[in-house]
Each structure stands twice: as structure tokens, then as C-alpha cells.
XYZ file of C-alpha atoms in Angstrom:
724
model
C 0.000 0.000 0.000
C 2.890 2.328 0.809
C 4.424 1.686 -2.611
C 1.149 2.530 -4.329
C 0.910 5.778 -2.365
C 4.451 6.796 -3.349
C 3.711 5.861 -6.934
C 0.614 8.042 -6.906
C 2.600 11.006 -5.562
C 5.136 10.597 -8.354
C 2.358 10.480 -10.909
C 0.981 13.854 -9.803
C 4.100 15.654 -11.017
C 4.694 13.953 -14.331
C 3.580 13.188 -17.887
C 5.034 10.974 -20.627
C 4.531 11.831 -24.272
C 1.129 13.472 -23.707
C 1.965 16.279 -26.076
C -0.506 19.099 -25.638
C 0.224 20.562 -29.039
C -0.729 24.007 -30.266
C -3.521 22.664 -32.453
C -5.479 21.849 -29.258
C -6.320 18.249 -30.092
C -8.134 18.028 -26.752
C -11.149 19.803 -28.259
C -11.106 17.557 -31.277
C -14.599 16.690 -32.587
C -14.429 13.002 -33.465
C -17.547 13.079 -35.651
C -15.797 15.482 -38.028
C -12.942 13.032 -38.714
C -12.550 12.072 -42.357
C -12.121 8.285 -42.266
C -9.326 7.424 -44.690
C -10.197 3.715 -44.736
C -13.417 4.465 -46.663
C -11.281 5.710 -49.588
C -14.081 8.218 -50.236
C -13.228 11.146 -47.893
C -16.302 10.345 -45.792
C -16.820 11.848 -42.350
C -17.289 9.436 -39.464
C -20.811 10.700 -38.728
C -21.961 9.749 -42.262
C -20.701 6.134 -42.302
C -23.283 3.365 -41.718
C -20.623 0.699 -41.075
C -19.298 0.138 -37.540
C -16.173 2.294 -37.151
C -14.035 2.946 -34.071
C -11.319 5.601 -33.897
C -8.305 5.367 -31.596
C -7.368 9.033 -31.574
C -4.129 10.771 -30.670
C -5.193 11.436 -27.086
C -5.845 7.737 -26.433
C -2.623 6.691 -28.153
C -0.515 9.074 -26.108
C -1.999 8.220 -22.749
C -1.743 4.421 -23.014
C 1.460 3.048 -21.448
C 2.098 0.503 -24.198
C 4.607 1.208 -26.970
C 4.116 -1.456 -29.629
C 0.878 -1.417 -31.580
C -0.184 -4.919 -30.514
C -0.505 -3.784 -26.900
C -2.207 -0.558 -27.979
C -4.836 -2.301 -30.110
C -5.723 -5.035 -27.636
C -6.138 -2.385 -24.926
C -8.055 0.280 -26.849
C -10.499 -1.878 -28.803
C -12.070 -5.306 -28.260
C -9.867 -7.797 -30.069
C -8.834 -11.421 -29.677
C -5.068 -11.783 -29.417
C -2.451 -14.504 -29.653
C 0.632 -12.952 -28.076
C 4.025 -14.326 -27.117
C 6.995 -12.741 -25.354
C 9.537 -11.611 -27.909
C 7.547 -9.142 -30.049
C 5.152 -11.652 -31.601
C 1.375 -11.279 -31.860
C -1.612 -11.712 -34.168
C -5.160 -10.417 -33.773
C -8.739 -11.286 -34.672
C -12.139 -9.725 -34.081
C -15.844 -10.543 -33.903
C -15.277 -14.274 -33.431
C -12.706 -14.733 -36.205
C -9.802 -16.399 -34.424
C -6.422 -14.680 -34.541
C -4.103 -16.597 -36.816
C -0.403 -17.209 -36.273
C 0.134 -17.946 -39.976
C 1.024 -15.782 -42.959
C -2.596 -14.870 -43.714
C -5.262 -13.521 -41.398
C -8.988 -12.809 -41.252
C -8.340 -9.219 -40.094
C -6.638 -6.980 -42.645
C -3.852 -4.754 -41.318
C -3.155 -1.578 -43.286
C -0.584 1.180 -42.992
C -1.854 4.413 -44.558
C -4.324 2.388 -46.625
C -1.733 -0.089 -47.973
C -1.011 -3.624 -46.722
C 1.169 -3.637 -43.615
C 2.935 -6.695 -45.007
C 2.759 -8.766 -41.812
C 0.265 -10.192 -39.346
C 2.724 -9.469 -36.509
C 1.445 -6.093 -35.329
C 4.117 -5.958 -32.593
C 6.630 -4.814 -35.229
C 5.439 -1.212 -35.152
C 5.861 1.410 -32.434
C 3.074 3.898 -31.726
C 5.525 6.818 -31.684
C 4.823 7.749 -35.313
C 1.077 6.941 -35.311
C -1.467 9.747 -35.606
C -4.620 7.634 -35.220
C -6.021 4.173 -35.881
C -9.255 3.412 -37.740
C -10.937 0.118 -36.846
C -13.756 -1.009 -39.155
C -15.570 -4.075 -37.841
C -17.226 -6.447 -40.251
C -16.149 -7.421 -43.792
C -14.685 -4.696 -45.972
C -13.624 -6.802 -48.947
C -15.482 -4.489 -51.336
C -12.772 -1.879 -50.833
C -9.749 -3.987 -49.863
C -10.222 -7.533 -51.096
C -8.792 -10.617 -49.417
C -8.237 -11.026 -45.653
C -10.809 -8.379 -44.661
C -13.461 -10.860 -43.487
C -13.387 -9.946 -39.793
C -12.587 -6.291 -40.351
C -9.929 -3.751 -41.266
C -7.428 -1.935 -39.049
C -5.840 1.071 -40.767
C -2.897 2.683 -38.983
C -2.452 6.335 -40.006
C 1.015 7.794 -39.473
C 1.934 11.393 -38.677
C 2.475 13.679 -41.668
C 4.709 16.715 -42.238
C 3.201 20.097 -41.360
C 4.077 23.596 -42.584
C 6.068 24.489 -39.472
C 9.654 23.945 -38.338
C 9.586 22.002 -35.074
C 10.938 18.948 -33.334
C 10.915 16.950 -30.136
C 13.072 14.580 -28.105
C 12.042 12.140 -25.381
C 13.684 9.749 -22.969
C 11.950 7.240 -20.703
C 13.120 4.695 -18.159
C 11.230 2.043 -16.255
C 10.922 -1.415 -14.758
C 12.883 -4.416 -16.094
C 15.533 -2.079 -17.489
C 13.147 -0.502 -19.978
C 14.762 2.377 -21.822
C 13.167 4.360 -24.644
C 14.768 7.240 -26.540
C 13.193 9.036 -29.472
C 13.534 12.213 -31.501
C 11.779 13.735 -34.497
C 12.210 16.814 -36.682
C 9.615 18.460 -38.933
C 10.891 20.950 -41.477
C 9.874 23.279 -44.306
C 12.360 23.128 -47.186
C 10.347 25.562 -49.295
C 6.748 26.825 -49.417
C 5.854 23.641 -51.326
C 8.260 21.110 -49.785
C 7.809 19.548 -46.302
C 9.506 16.681 -44.497
C 9.471 14.773 -41.229
C 12.170 12.446 -39.834
C 11.967 10.399 -36.658
C 14.035 7.807 -34.819
C 13.481 5.764 -31.680
C 15.146 2.996 -29.753
C 13.190 0.889 -27.292
C 14.605 -1.918 -25.192
C 13.919 -4.142 -22.212
C 17.289 -5.200 -20.798
C 16.097 -7.445 -17.948
C 13.806 -10.474 -17.918
C 10.336 -9.419 -16.804
C 8.547 -10.622 -13.700
C 5.132 -12.258 -14.043
C 2.227 -10.790 -12.064
C 1.484 -12.304 -8.673
C -2.196 -11.483 -8.112
C -5.598 -11.467 -9.825
C -8.362 -8.870 -9.591
C -10.991 -11.544 -10.303
C -10.974 -14.592 -8.057
C -9.307 -17.560 -9.728
C -10.535 -21.103 -9.296
C -8.104 -23.860 -8.394
C -8.181 -24.953 -12.039
C -7.308 -21.422 -13.180
C -4.286 -21.331 -10.884
C -3.122 -24.716 -12.155
C -3.393 -23.541 -15.777
C -1.179 -20.551 -15.026
C 0.996 -22.809 -12.806
C 1.032 -21.782 -9.154
C 4.820 -21.424 -9.304
C 4.488 -18.696 -11.974
C 2.955 -16.104 -9.624
C 5.675 -13.485 -9.127
C 8.259 -15.613 -10.949
C 10.656 -14.353 -13.629
C 10.029 -15.152 -17.308
C 13.515 -16.242 -18.308
C 15.035 -15.202 -21.626
C 12.484 -12.429 -22.302
C 14.626 -9.377 -23.128
C 14.323 -7.469 -26.383
C 15.330 -4.294 -28.209
C 14.297 -2.613 -31.427
C 14.987 0.485 -33.514
C 12.545 2.326 -35.734
C 13.424 4.944 -38.325
C 10.780 6.825 -40.278
C 10.723 9.548 -42.885
C 7.897 11.377 -44.633
C 8.087 13.858 -47.491
C 5.400 15.954 -49.196
C 5.807 18.154 -52.266
C 2.894 20.347 -53.401
C 3.369 20.507 -57.164
C 0.528 22.980 -57.611
C -2.700 23.984 -55.923
C -4.243 20.749 -57.246
C -1.382 18.253 -57.459
C 0.818 16.879 -54.675
C 3.176 13.959 -54.231
C 5.250 12.399 -51.480
C 6.315 9.212 -49.741
C 6.369 7.481 -46.342
C 9.216 5.216 -45.247
C 9.457 3.106 -42.070
C 12.352 0.809 -41.178
C 12.023 -1.499 -38.180
C 15.018 -3.490 -36.920
C 15.105 -5.852 -33.946
C 18.171 -8.020 -33.365
C 18.763 -10.549 -30.607
C 15.126 -10.743 -29.461
C 15.082 -13.411 -26.775
C 12.297 -16.009 -26.975
C 11.598 -18.035 -23.805
C 9.776 -20.881 -25.584
C 7.179 -20.921 -22.786
C 7.098 -20.440 -19.015
C 8.668 -23.876 -18.436
C 11.232 -23.446 -21.219
C 10.289 -26.838 -22.659
C 10.620 -25.656 -26.266
C 14.102 -24.312 -25.581
C 15.233 -20.749 -25.062
C 16.247 -19.089 -28.294
C 16.462 -15.745 -30.098
C 15.493 -14.155 -33.398
C 16.060 -11.114 -35.626
C 13.402 -9.104 -37.463
C 13.962 -6.589 -40.277
C 10.988 -4.767 -41.774
C 10.618 -2.008 -44.311
C 7.425 -0.234 -45.394
C 7.441 2.256 -48.238
C 4.556 3.903 -50.009
C 4.394 6.806 -52.407
C 1.442 9.064 -53.153
C 0.298 11.120 -56.102
C -2.896 13.130 -55.566
C -4.982 15.570 -57.529
C -7.761 17.428 -55.724
C -10.262 19.733 -57.376
C -13.776 20.834 -56.485
C -15.189 18.061 -58.685
C -12.901 15.098 -58.056
C -10.107 13.632 -55.983
C -7.629 11.303 -57.706
C -5.310 9.123 -55.609
C -2.500 6.761 -56.641
C -0.238 4.985 -54.152
C 2.442 2.417 -55.044
C 3.808 0.457 -52.074
C 6.483 -2.059 -51.102
C 6.915 -4.064 -47.893
C 9.500 -6.622 -46.871
C 9.906 -8.597 -43.655
C 12.899 -10.868 -43.022
C 12.821 -13.138 -39.969
C 15.832 -15.141 -38.748
C 15.279 -17.774 -36.046
C 18.279 -19.236 -34.189
C 18.860 -22.683 -32.717
C 19.320 -21.295 -29.181
C 20.292 -18.108 -27.340
C 24.031 -18.784 -27.098
C 26.819 -16.947 -28.912
C 27.534 -20.067 -30.977
C 23.969 -20.512 -32.228
C 23.175 -20.350 -35.918
C 20.113 -19.501 -37.992
C 17.997 -22.642 -38.296
C 15.121 -21.053 -40.207
C 14.573 -17.763 -41.986
C 11.761 -16.356 -44.071
C 11.518 -13.501 -46.538
C 8.022 -12.092 -47.201
C 7.431 -9.315 -49.717
C 4.274 -7.497 -50.746
C 4.070 -4.789 -53.362
C 1.634 -3.217 -55.766
C -0.540 -0.107 -55.930
C -3.869 1.348 -54.779
C -5.672 3.738 -57.120
C -9.066 5.417 -56.945
C -10.977 8.534 -57.925
C -13.834 10.294 -56.120
C -16.263 12.412 -58.116
C -19.866 13.629 -58.035
C -22.540 12.402 -60.398
C -25.865 14.132 -59.952
C -26.719 13.816 -56.261
C -24.373 10.850 -55.798
C -20.723 10.591 -54.827
C -18.898 7.892 -56.758
C -15.718 6.049 -55.810
C -14.053 3.980 -58.537
C -10.654 2.351 -58.517
C -8.258 -0.499 -59.201
C -5.826 -2.418 -56.982
C -2.858 -4.663 -57.701
C -1.285 -6.715 -54.888
C 1.588 -9.183 -55.198
C 2.620 -11.475 -52.326
C 5.876 -13.475 -52.380
C 7.078 -15.964 -49.762
C 10.525 -17.580 -49.585
C 12.264 -19.492 -46.793
C 15.382 -21.525 -45.958
C 16.140 -24.065 -43.253
C 19.494 -25.289 -41.910
C 20.748 -28.097 -39.680
C 24.179 -26.499 -39.335
C 25.990 -23.350 -40.375
C 25.773 -23.150 -44.169
C 24.168 -26.623 -44.262
C 20.747 -26.206 -45.891
C 17.991 -28.785 -45.573
C 14.514 -28.924 -47.041
C 12.253 -26.009 -45.949
C 8.869 -26.454 -44.283
C 7.015 -25.320 -47.411
C 7.887 -24.400 -51.003
C 8.409 -20.825 -52.119
C 5.203 -19.414 -53.530
C 3.446 -16.227 -54.581
C 0.045 -14.896 -55.528
C -1.114 -11.921 -57.530
C -4.447 -10.179 -56.958
C -5.928 -7.671 -59.384
C -9.238 -5.929 -58.715
C -11.716 -3.338 -59.971
C -14.167 -1.785 -57.521
C -16.755 0.952 -57.179
C -18.879 2.401 -54.392
C -21.725 4.922 -54.629
C -22.687 7.158 -51.684
C -25.859 9.174 -51.252
C -26.628 11.596 -48.418
C -29.683 13.778 -48.038
C -31.304 15.109 -44.908
C -31.013 12.385 -42.293
C -30.283 9.565 -44.756
C -26.847 8.127 -45.604
C -26.527 5.202 -48.028
C -23.552 3.497 -49.633
C -23.316 0.455 -51.868
C -20.348 -1.133 -53.585
C -19.073 -3.986 -55.709
C -15.591 -5.480 -56.230
C -14.302 -7.879 -58.880
C -11.172 -9.873 -57.932
C -8.852 -11.988 -60.058
C -6.304 -14.068 -58.122
C -3.513 -16.254 -59.504
C -1.126 -18.595 -57.657
C 2.282 -20.004 -58.424
C 4.315 -22.651 -56.567
C 8.022 -22.877 -57.367
C 9.520 -26.261 -58.141
C 11.711 -27.506 -55.284
C 13.811 -30.640 -55.708
C 14.611 -30.938 -51.978
C 10.867 -31.082 -51.298
C 10.224 -33.302 -54.322
C 8.037 -30.391 -55.356
C 6.530 -30.340 -58.826
C 5.363 -26.757 -58.612
C 2.118 -25.544 -60.127
C -0.242 -22.654 -60.797
C -3.940 -21.956 -60.325
C -6.305 -18.979 -60.527
C -9.892 -18.014 -59.743
C -12.264 -15.032 -59.526
C -14.639 -13.586 -56.911
C -17.186 -10.778 -56.659
C -17.985 -9.019 -53.381
C -20.912 -6.619 -52.792
C -21.671 -4.378 -49.803
C -24.492 -2.099 -48.642
C -24.804 0.356 -45.774
C -27.726 2.495 -44.569
C -28.052 5.076 -41.811
C -31.058 7.199 -40.870
C -31.292 9.979 -38.302
C -34.422 9.660 -36.173
C -36.045 12.231 -33.841
C -34.691 12.742 -30.318
C -31.043 12.451 -31.449
C -31.406 8.774 -32.302
C -29.665 7.201 -35.274
C -30.463 3.834 -36.878
C -27.661 2.164 -38.828
C -27.259 -1.123 -40.636
C -24.929 -2.760 -43.129
C -24.427 -5.901 -45.147
C -21.101 -7.058 -46.505
C -19.333 -10.084 -47.859
C -15.729 -11.021 -47.372
C -13.277 -13.612 -48.594
C -9.851 -14.961 -47.728
C -7.582 -16.599 -50.273
C -5.833 -19.812 -49.247
C -2.056 -19.937 -49.207
C -0.727 -20.862 -52.624
C 0.743 -24.204 -51.495
C -2.752 -25.299 -50.412
C -4.010 -24.833 -53.965
C -1.296 -26.155 -56.263
C 1.674 -28.489 -56.389
C 2.998 -31.572 -54.597
C 5.899 -31.554 -52.134
C 7.400 -33.631 -49.339
C 8.975 -32.380 -46.121
C 11.632 -34.630 -44.576
C 13.647 -34.392 -41.404
C 16.225 -36.718 -39.840
C 15.347 -37.769 -36.278
C 18.732 -38.654 -34.823
C 17.313 -40.102 -31.592
C 15.627 -42.882 -33.576
C 18.003 -42.935 -36.565
C 14.950 -42.364 -38.736
C 13.956 -40.083 -41.597
C 10.509 -38.574 -40.995
C 8.692 -37.738 -44.225
C 5.355 -36.012 -44.727
C 3.745 -35.486 -48.123
C 1.591 -32.498 -49.076
C -0.506 -31.836 -52.154
C -2.479 -28.761 -53.169
C -6.131 -28.885 -54.131
C -6.855 -26.912 -57.326
C -10.594 -27.064 -56.589
C -10.282 -25.074 -53.365
C -12.612 -22.116 -53.136
C -11.682 -19.031 -51.109
C -13.205 -18.885 -47.663
C -16.148 -16.496 -47.703
C -18.345 -14.705 -45.205
C -21.490 -12.611 -45.088
C -22.234 -10.246 -42.210
C -25.270 -8.202 -41.201
C -25.054 -5.336 -38.688
C -28.025 -3.560 -37.107
C -27.545 -0.794 -34.569
C -29.084 2.146 -32.755
C -27.141 5.100 -31.366
C -27.959 8.122 -29.263
C -25.917 11.290 -28.805
C -26.743 14.558 -27.052
C -25.995 17.747 -29.005
C -23.461 18.930 -26.404
C -21.528 15.596 -26.512
C -22.416 14.907 -22.871
C -23.660 11.390 -23.597
C -23.097 8.870 -26.384
C -24.564 5.348 -26.633
C -24.431 2.778 -29.431
C -25.735 -0.795 -29.430
C -24.954 -2.966 -32.468
C -26.051 -6.537 -33.176
C -24.089 -8.523 -35.756
C -24.296 -11.970 -37.287
C -21.767 -13.656 -39.574
C -21.811 -16.829 -41.633
C -18.304 -18.065 -42.464
C -18.422 -20.587 -45.321
C -15.986 -22.928 -47.086
C -13.576 -22.963 -44.176
C -10.386 -24.723 -45.275
C -9.221 -27.717 -43.243
C -6.605 -30.446 -43.627
C -7.512 -33.946 -44.734
C -5.479 -37.079 -45.527
C -5.418 -39.178 -48.701
C -4.250 -42.798 -48.452
C -2.257 -42.594 -51.679
C -1.644 -40.295 -54.647
C -0.040 -40.989 -58.025
C 2.663 -38.397 -58.712
C 4.068 -37.848 -62.223
C 2.282 -41.008 -63.465
C 5.026 -43.321 -62.192
C 5.332 -42.650 -58.481
C 2.915 -43.327 -55.631
C 2.958 -41.217 -52.441
C 1.187 -42.478 -49.316
C -0.529 -40.667 -46.423
C -0.713 -37.353 -48.289
C -1.983 -34.269 -46.481
C -4.209 -32.105 -48.630
C -6.910 -29.471 -48.065
C -10.621 -29.148 -48.641
C -13.533 -26.760 -48.172
C -15.565 -28.462 -45.504
C -16.460 -26.390 -42.489
C -18.711 -23.466 -41.765
C -18.705 -21.104 -38.797
C -21.549 -19.118 -37.267
C -20.837 -16.032 -35.159
C -23.257 -13.524 -33.682
C -23.185 -11.090 -30.819
C -23.610 -7.518 -29.656
C -21.306 -4.532 -29.185
C -22.024 -1.703 -26.768
C -20.180 1.628 -26.819
C -20.888 4.325 -24.235
C -19.293 7.523 -22.983
C -20.272 10.527 -20.884
C -18.283 13.737 -20.540
C -19.122 15.620 -17.331
C -17.109 18.582 -18.615
C -19.735 19.193 -21.307
C -22.066 20.403 -18.545
C -19.542 23.112 -17.620
C -19.036 24.774 -21.011
C -16.165 22.421 -21.849
C -13.925 24.085 -19.262
C -12.412 20.647 -18.672
C -12.877 17.050 -19.741
C -13.994 14.356 -17.312
C -15.081 11.407 -19.412
C -16.178 7.909 -18.473
C -16.153 5.485 -21.414
C -16.623 1.815 -22.182
C -16.720 -0.629 -25.073
C -18.093 -4.183 -24.661
C -18.404 -7.124 -27.073
C -20.370 -10.257 -26.201
C -20.660 -13.351 -28.406
C -23.982 -15.226 -28.220
C -22.677 -17.901 -30.541
C -19.246 -18.684 -31.981
C -19.073 -22.213 -33.376
C -17.375 -24.060 -36.199
C -18.623 -27.219 -37.944
C -15.816 -29.780 -38.111
C -15.973 -32.932 -40.230
C -14.648 -36.279 -39.040
C -14.199 -39.640 -40.701
C -14.908 -42.773 -38.649
C -12.983 -46.023 -38.921
C -15.793 -47.235 -41.174
C -15.139 -44.333 -43.534
C -18.369 -42.467 -42.753
C -18.262 -38.661 -42.544
C -19.831 -36.870 -39.590
C -20.181 -33.187 -38.703
C -19.680 -31.898 -35.161
C -20.407 -28.301 -34.135
C -17.690 -27.024 -31.797
C -16.989 -23.818 -29.908
C -14.224 -21.904 -31.651
C -10.752 -21.846 -30.103
C -8.873 -18.620 -29.184
C -11.955 -16.371 -29.566
C -13.162 -14.985 -26.231
C -16.815 -15.114 -25.222
C -16.629 -11.499 -24.076
C -14.179 -8.591 -24.255
C -14.395 -5.087 -22.836
C -12.339 -1.959 -22.273
C -13.353 0.977 -20.098
C -11.923 3.875 -18.137
C -11.975 7.470 -17.009
C -9.922 10.372 -18.360
C -9.495 13.860 -16.906
C -7.970 16.783 -18.835
C -8.005 20.322 -17.392
C -6.928 21.794 -20.761
C -4.038 23.491 -18.945
C -1.453 20.751 -19.205
C -2.710 18.157 -16.709
C -3.947 14.829 -18.067
C -4.898 11.648 -16.174
C -6.267 8.310 -17.383
C -7.247 5.090 -15.616
C -7.981 2.371 -18.166
C -9.251 -1.176 -17.656
C -9.422 -4.203 -19.936
C -11.635 -7.206 -19.314
C -10.529 -10.461 -20.963
C -13.294 -13.045 -21.081
C -12.701 -16.789 -20.971
C -11.246 -18.541 -24.024
C -10.622 -22.103 -25.187
C -7.239 -23.570 -26.107
C -5.814 -27.031 -26.629
C -3.542 -28.143 -23.781
C -0.048 -28.639 -25.213
C 1.702 -28.672 -21.828
C -0.220 -31.306 -19.863
C 2.943 -32.993 -18.583
C 4.377 -29.699 -17.316
C 1.499 -28.456 -15.122
C 1.606 -29.880 -11.588
C -1.825 -30.965 -10.399
C -3.718 -30.565 -13.684
C -5.666 -33.725 -14.571
C -8.081 -34.791 -17.362
C -10.931 -33.876 -15.008
C -10.045 -30.211 -15.587
C -10.623 -30.379 -19.363
C -13.529 -28.642 -21.081
C -16.204 -31.157 -22.061
C -18.919 -28.904 -23.497
C -19.343 -27.255 -26.891
C -18.658 -30.418 -28.879
C -15.463 -31.446 -27.038
C -14.588 -34.461 -24.900
C -11.786 -34.965 -22.389
C -9.761 -36.698 -25.128
C -9.568 -33.390 -27.016
C -7.584 -31.882 -24.084
C -9.241 -28.446 -24.304
C -8.770 -25.954 -21.486
C -11.186 -23.130 -20.717
C -8.931 -20.325 -19.573
C -10.299 -17.987 -16.901
C -11.266 -14.345 -17.239
C -8.852 -11.570 -16.299
C -8.943 -7.848 -15.509
C -5.943 -5.637 -16.366
C -5.634 -1.946 -15.413
C -3.255 0.731 -16.715
C -2.703 4.185 -15.225
C -1.115 7.337 -16.611
C -0.897 10.916 -15.428
C 1.131 13.931 -16.416
C 1.719 17.608 -16.694
C 2.920 19.787 -19.587
C 4.327 23.263 -19.190
C 5.590 25.341 -22.097
C 7.924 23.048 -24.093
C 8.475 20.493 -21.341
C 6.570 17.322 -20.549
C 7.069 14.974 -17.610
C 5.241 11.788 -16.855
C 4.739 8.378 -15.329
C 2.694 5.437 -16.574
C 1.926 2.163 -14.831
C 1.131 -0.891 -16.932
C -0.773 -3.765 -15.299
C -1.421 -1.638 -12.232
C -2.822 -4.477 -10.097
C -0.029 -6.893 -11.098
C -2.330 -9.378 -12.844
C -0.975 -12.813 -13.773
C -2.589 -13.616 -17.133
C -1.908 -15.060 -20.575
C -2.794 -14.156 -24.149
C -1.507 -17.579 -25.266
C -1.440 -20.635 -23.045
C 1.951 -21.143 -21.393
C 3.225 -17.622 -22.084
C 2.493 -15.506 -18.998
C 2.463 -11.759 -19.640
C 4.534 -9.127 -17.737
C 3.345 -7.984 -14.314
C 3.294 -4.403 -13.043
C 5.672 -2.050 -14.846
C 6.337 1.605 -14.062
C 7.760 3.978 -16.687
C 8.844 7.608 -16.223
C 9.688 9.926 -19.111
C 10.698 13.440 -20.014
C 10.381 15.191 -23.357
C 11.206 18.572 -24.836
C 9.659 20.260 -27.871
C 11.238 23.027 -29.917
């Protein structure tokens, strides 16, 4: 209690990077935001689809640095997260995926982020985040079934300025950053930023729980983990960014954004027990996109080429003599192009996209001793034409769109995998419709319908290959055969949203309740063929292939609410209570099984990794004179996961397994408990100086985002920054 009191006293005199800039973002009217993700320059208040904005104030006052922690805290997402800068996300019942593709599309300034690992981006250069829930494949194509998250970076402004910040905290956390914004000429602007962030000591796991844990919950976390150290969990990364804008004329402008992320010697603990072996990895990422825009009173033309590359190197262990056992090289490039213009009383968006994805990897059993990779090198190319029409009059807002997609695959021949290579292609069409109507008494009715799709990885569609590995302990070569299925259809979904919102004119109170239902069809699963004839003269046995077999059904409600007491006092200050809650009524997947007699059966099962309920809530106070305080909470509902560590958990028995929702004890499914995590931040700005303290995991919660990988406990961070 004494430590908490001292911590509170420190907090009253400090502030991290809560920059109270001269443009007075505190009085920012969120409804007036132009949502870039719509590609149609549409204001938030005129969009029927469900959109959430993580604005600059929220970003600055959350203790987390990497965008994975920011997103899971600020909006209701499902997360798979490991120590060592690794995470993937899902939403609205679509499970987060740890593979190359995902059901939630991640964008950076409207272009593909190029990775599903959202941890590889620091919030330091982010201006705001737009979260669109529900399918948005009409505008962005594949992988937008669950929704779209568009991360908008800071842009150059017509003013010479800069800032520098240093922060230090628990577990040897040290963060240093600096940025400069400059005016080269009346038409030429630039911005350059650099940061280094590191955790030099292994973190300590939380030792308490705000919600009472059952005996089973304690056994799942392992009773020994409470207050223990997560060994081999240090990390460091650097991020360099540059932005440039040149105004060619009053109508034309061009520019580019460049981000380089480098993280070497990231320690990976394997899991709490270290059973997978302690290791390390390196990550190099680059994101580049250019822009060419023409804006007139009648139209707005936009063209943006982009290029992303992520190189991952995974080592055998964490020693100085370790070597790279596996590395991957993923590249995405292409362009986004569209034009907005008026036609009668309608606003029309029309455009074309080209996206190319290339995957390559290598595997080694010794330094410079290559062995067969886990999968063949492959690529896919997606070309699309799309259009959306918007109509607004009085209290009515309507939009409707259509997208045509052409996708082609190619698998490279690989002799070490006995891979024959191959190519396939197919086409899809995706429509969408949104409607919003303003009712009396400040009520607003909104609804939308959209379809989405997700393309399978290329090696699931074409080619034959074999993966082999020598098991020295048994003096045995293990071989597994894989074959693509050219008849695979893309996974598809259709979603309906219906909602009602209420907002007082003075922004004192806001409420929104949205019901959604999704049908996920043609889910791709693995299946096994007894034998396959390869090249007309060779027979392969026990071949793993893929088929469209399963469907998922998800439905639930989302509640958003906020009240600003300061609105009753002429906005002299801000005292806002806010909350966002998602509850799933149903989240099941139909899985097919084949009995020993060869008869197919379908079993409906609760979906793994997707939480029954998620929520975030808090209170923020801003006196508009430099003092800012936020207490933020996150509720993590229960989730299901397969038990992969049964032999490592003392006291856990088959009696503790989940036996509802289509599962039996033989499936070894664990229902993980619910958790409650609080963060606290407070600070003060005066003139060009800012001081601050943040506390992550204030109540020192012991919890996991992935079974066996306990998250950090309480962490305090103090910082100082100077603007010029």
C-alpha cells in the first residue's frame, strides 16, 4: 500500500509523451474526422458501417509502446501474443491466426502492412487508428473478413519544429526518441523520426488477480508462476521513419512514407517452463509507399504504389555459438488507385488495386548446411476493380459497392521437397451495402451488409511436395507429403449489422448498441489421402491435402458508451467515463470427421482462441491546462485452447478439461479464466516540457494471451520530453 501511495505522488508531477500541441487536439470533434479507410473522404458521422477511432489522445496516454498492446487495450480484439515481439489479432469471433494470412486486414496508410505481426510497429509515429468491424472486402479484397485496421502515421506540417524524449522504467526498460519536422520551401515539407526501445532485464510475471481464480485457473497458469521471472524475455528494437510531401501545384501533390524497423537478438523463452528451448530471433521490416494526388472541387484522384519486406531469422538457441535454423523472406508490393467524383446527387468512388505477395524461406541443420524447408516458395497476384456509390440527403446516408477480384497462384519447383510446382487462378465478386437514418430525439439507426473472402495460401491450392527431417534419436527419416487442391474455393463470409445510437448535441452522452451476425463458409481444413499418383510413375502415401468443408456461425452484440461531465460546464475541462463491450452469443465451427468405417460426420464445436466477451473501459481527466490523467481497464473473457503442456502443469488432470461445446476430455481443451488488467497514466505539460509516469498492469495481474506464455506484471515507466 505504501508503494502505491508513493507511486501516486510521483504520478501527480509527471507526464510521458502526452503532447498538448498548439492545435489543441483536446477539443477535437471526433464526428468530423474524415475516415481514410473508406477511400471516399467520408466523415465518421456519415458512415453506416461500424467504425471505431483510436485518436491521438488515447494513443498518447496508453502506457504501451508497440501497436499490438495498444490495439488489444483500446479496442475489443482477440489476441495470440508471445513474449519476444510476436502477436496476431482477430475480431468478432474470427480467431487470430499465427500464420502468414489472417482474417483481419492490417493496413498502414491504406496499404497492406505486409505482416500479421502487429508488434513490429511502435506507436511513436502513429497519428490515429481506424478500426472497421465487419467485412470490408469491397474496398480492400482478401483477408478483410473480420474487419480492417488502418494505422495512419503522422504527416509533415508547414512548421519547423521537433521533439526529443527519454523514458526509463521497470525491467531495465529504456526508450529514446527524436523527431524533426521541417519546411524546405513553401511547397516542400519533411518529417524524420528515430526511436530505440529496449527491455534489458527479464520481466517478472504478475502475482495477483483482480478476479478470483478457481483452483483450475491457478493450475493452468501454474502456481509457481505467480511473481516468478520469465527467463530469456529481453528485447530491443529500432525504428526509423521519414515522410516527405511536395505540393506541385494547388491541385497536385506527391510524397512518400518510409518506415524501417530493426530488432536483433530478441530473446524467446519458448514458454514459461522453457520446454521448447530458449532461443532468439532477428526481425527486419521495411514499409514504403508513395502518393500522387490531384484534388479539385469536382474530383479527388489518388495513386499509391507500395512495397513491404519482412525478413525473420530464427536461431537454434540463445548462445553466442547458435546459428540460424530457419529464416523467411516475405514481400508485398503493388498499388492502390481510386478517384472520387460527383454524379448528380451521388458521390462515386471507382478504382483499381494490384497486390503481389511473395514468400521464400530456408532451413538449416548447421551453419551453411541447408535442408529442405517447411514449405515451397510461392506467390500470388491479386488484381481488382471496384466501385462504391454514396448518397446523403437530410437524415439519410446510403452506400453500396461492388468489387471484382482476379487471383492467380504459383508454386516454385523444389527438388529438396520433391516439389513439382504448379499454378492456379480463380475469380470472386464481393458486394456491400450500408444504410443510416437519423431519427427524432437524437437517435440514429444504422445497418450494413457485406461479404468477405480470404484466399488460401498458394501451397494449399497447387503443387505436390514432401517435407523430410532426420530424427537422430531414432536414426529415422521422418517424411510427410503435401498436395495442393486446385478445386479449393476461397473462404467467404457474409455479415449483417443492425444498430441504434444516441448522442446529445453537447456531446455529454453517447450510446451505441450494435447486433451482428456472420456466416463463415468454405472454411479450409486439412484432410489425408491414403495414396496419390505423382508424375504417373510414383505413388505417395498418407498425403496431407486441403478441402472446403467447415462453416462457422458467429453472432453477438457490441455496446459503446461515454459521458463527458465537462460538457455540462461549457467544456472548461474534460472528465469522461467510457466503455466498449463485445459479447458473443454464438461462436461455433462445424468440423468434419471420418470414422474407422469411412463415414463422414459433422460436429459443431466452440471456436478456439476467440473470447466469449471482451471489454475496455476507463476514465480520463484533462483540465486543458497541461494536466492529463487516465485510468484504463481491460476485461478479458474466458477462451478455449488445446492443452499442449499437460505434462508440465503440476496438479492438472483430465478432469479439468472442457467437455462442453462439442469437445470431450480426449480433445484436451482448457477453458482459460477471465482476467482484468488496469493501466494508469498521469502527467503535466508546461511550455515546451513534458514529464510523466505510466503504470502498466497496475494491479499486477498474472494472465496469458496464449497458453503457457504468462504476460509481464506491473511495470512503471517515467519519461521526459522537450519540444522546440
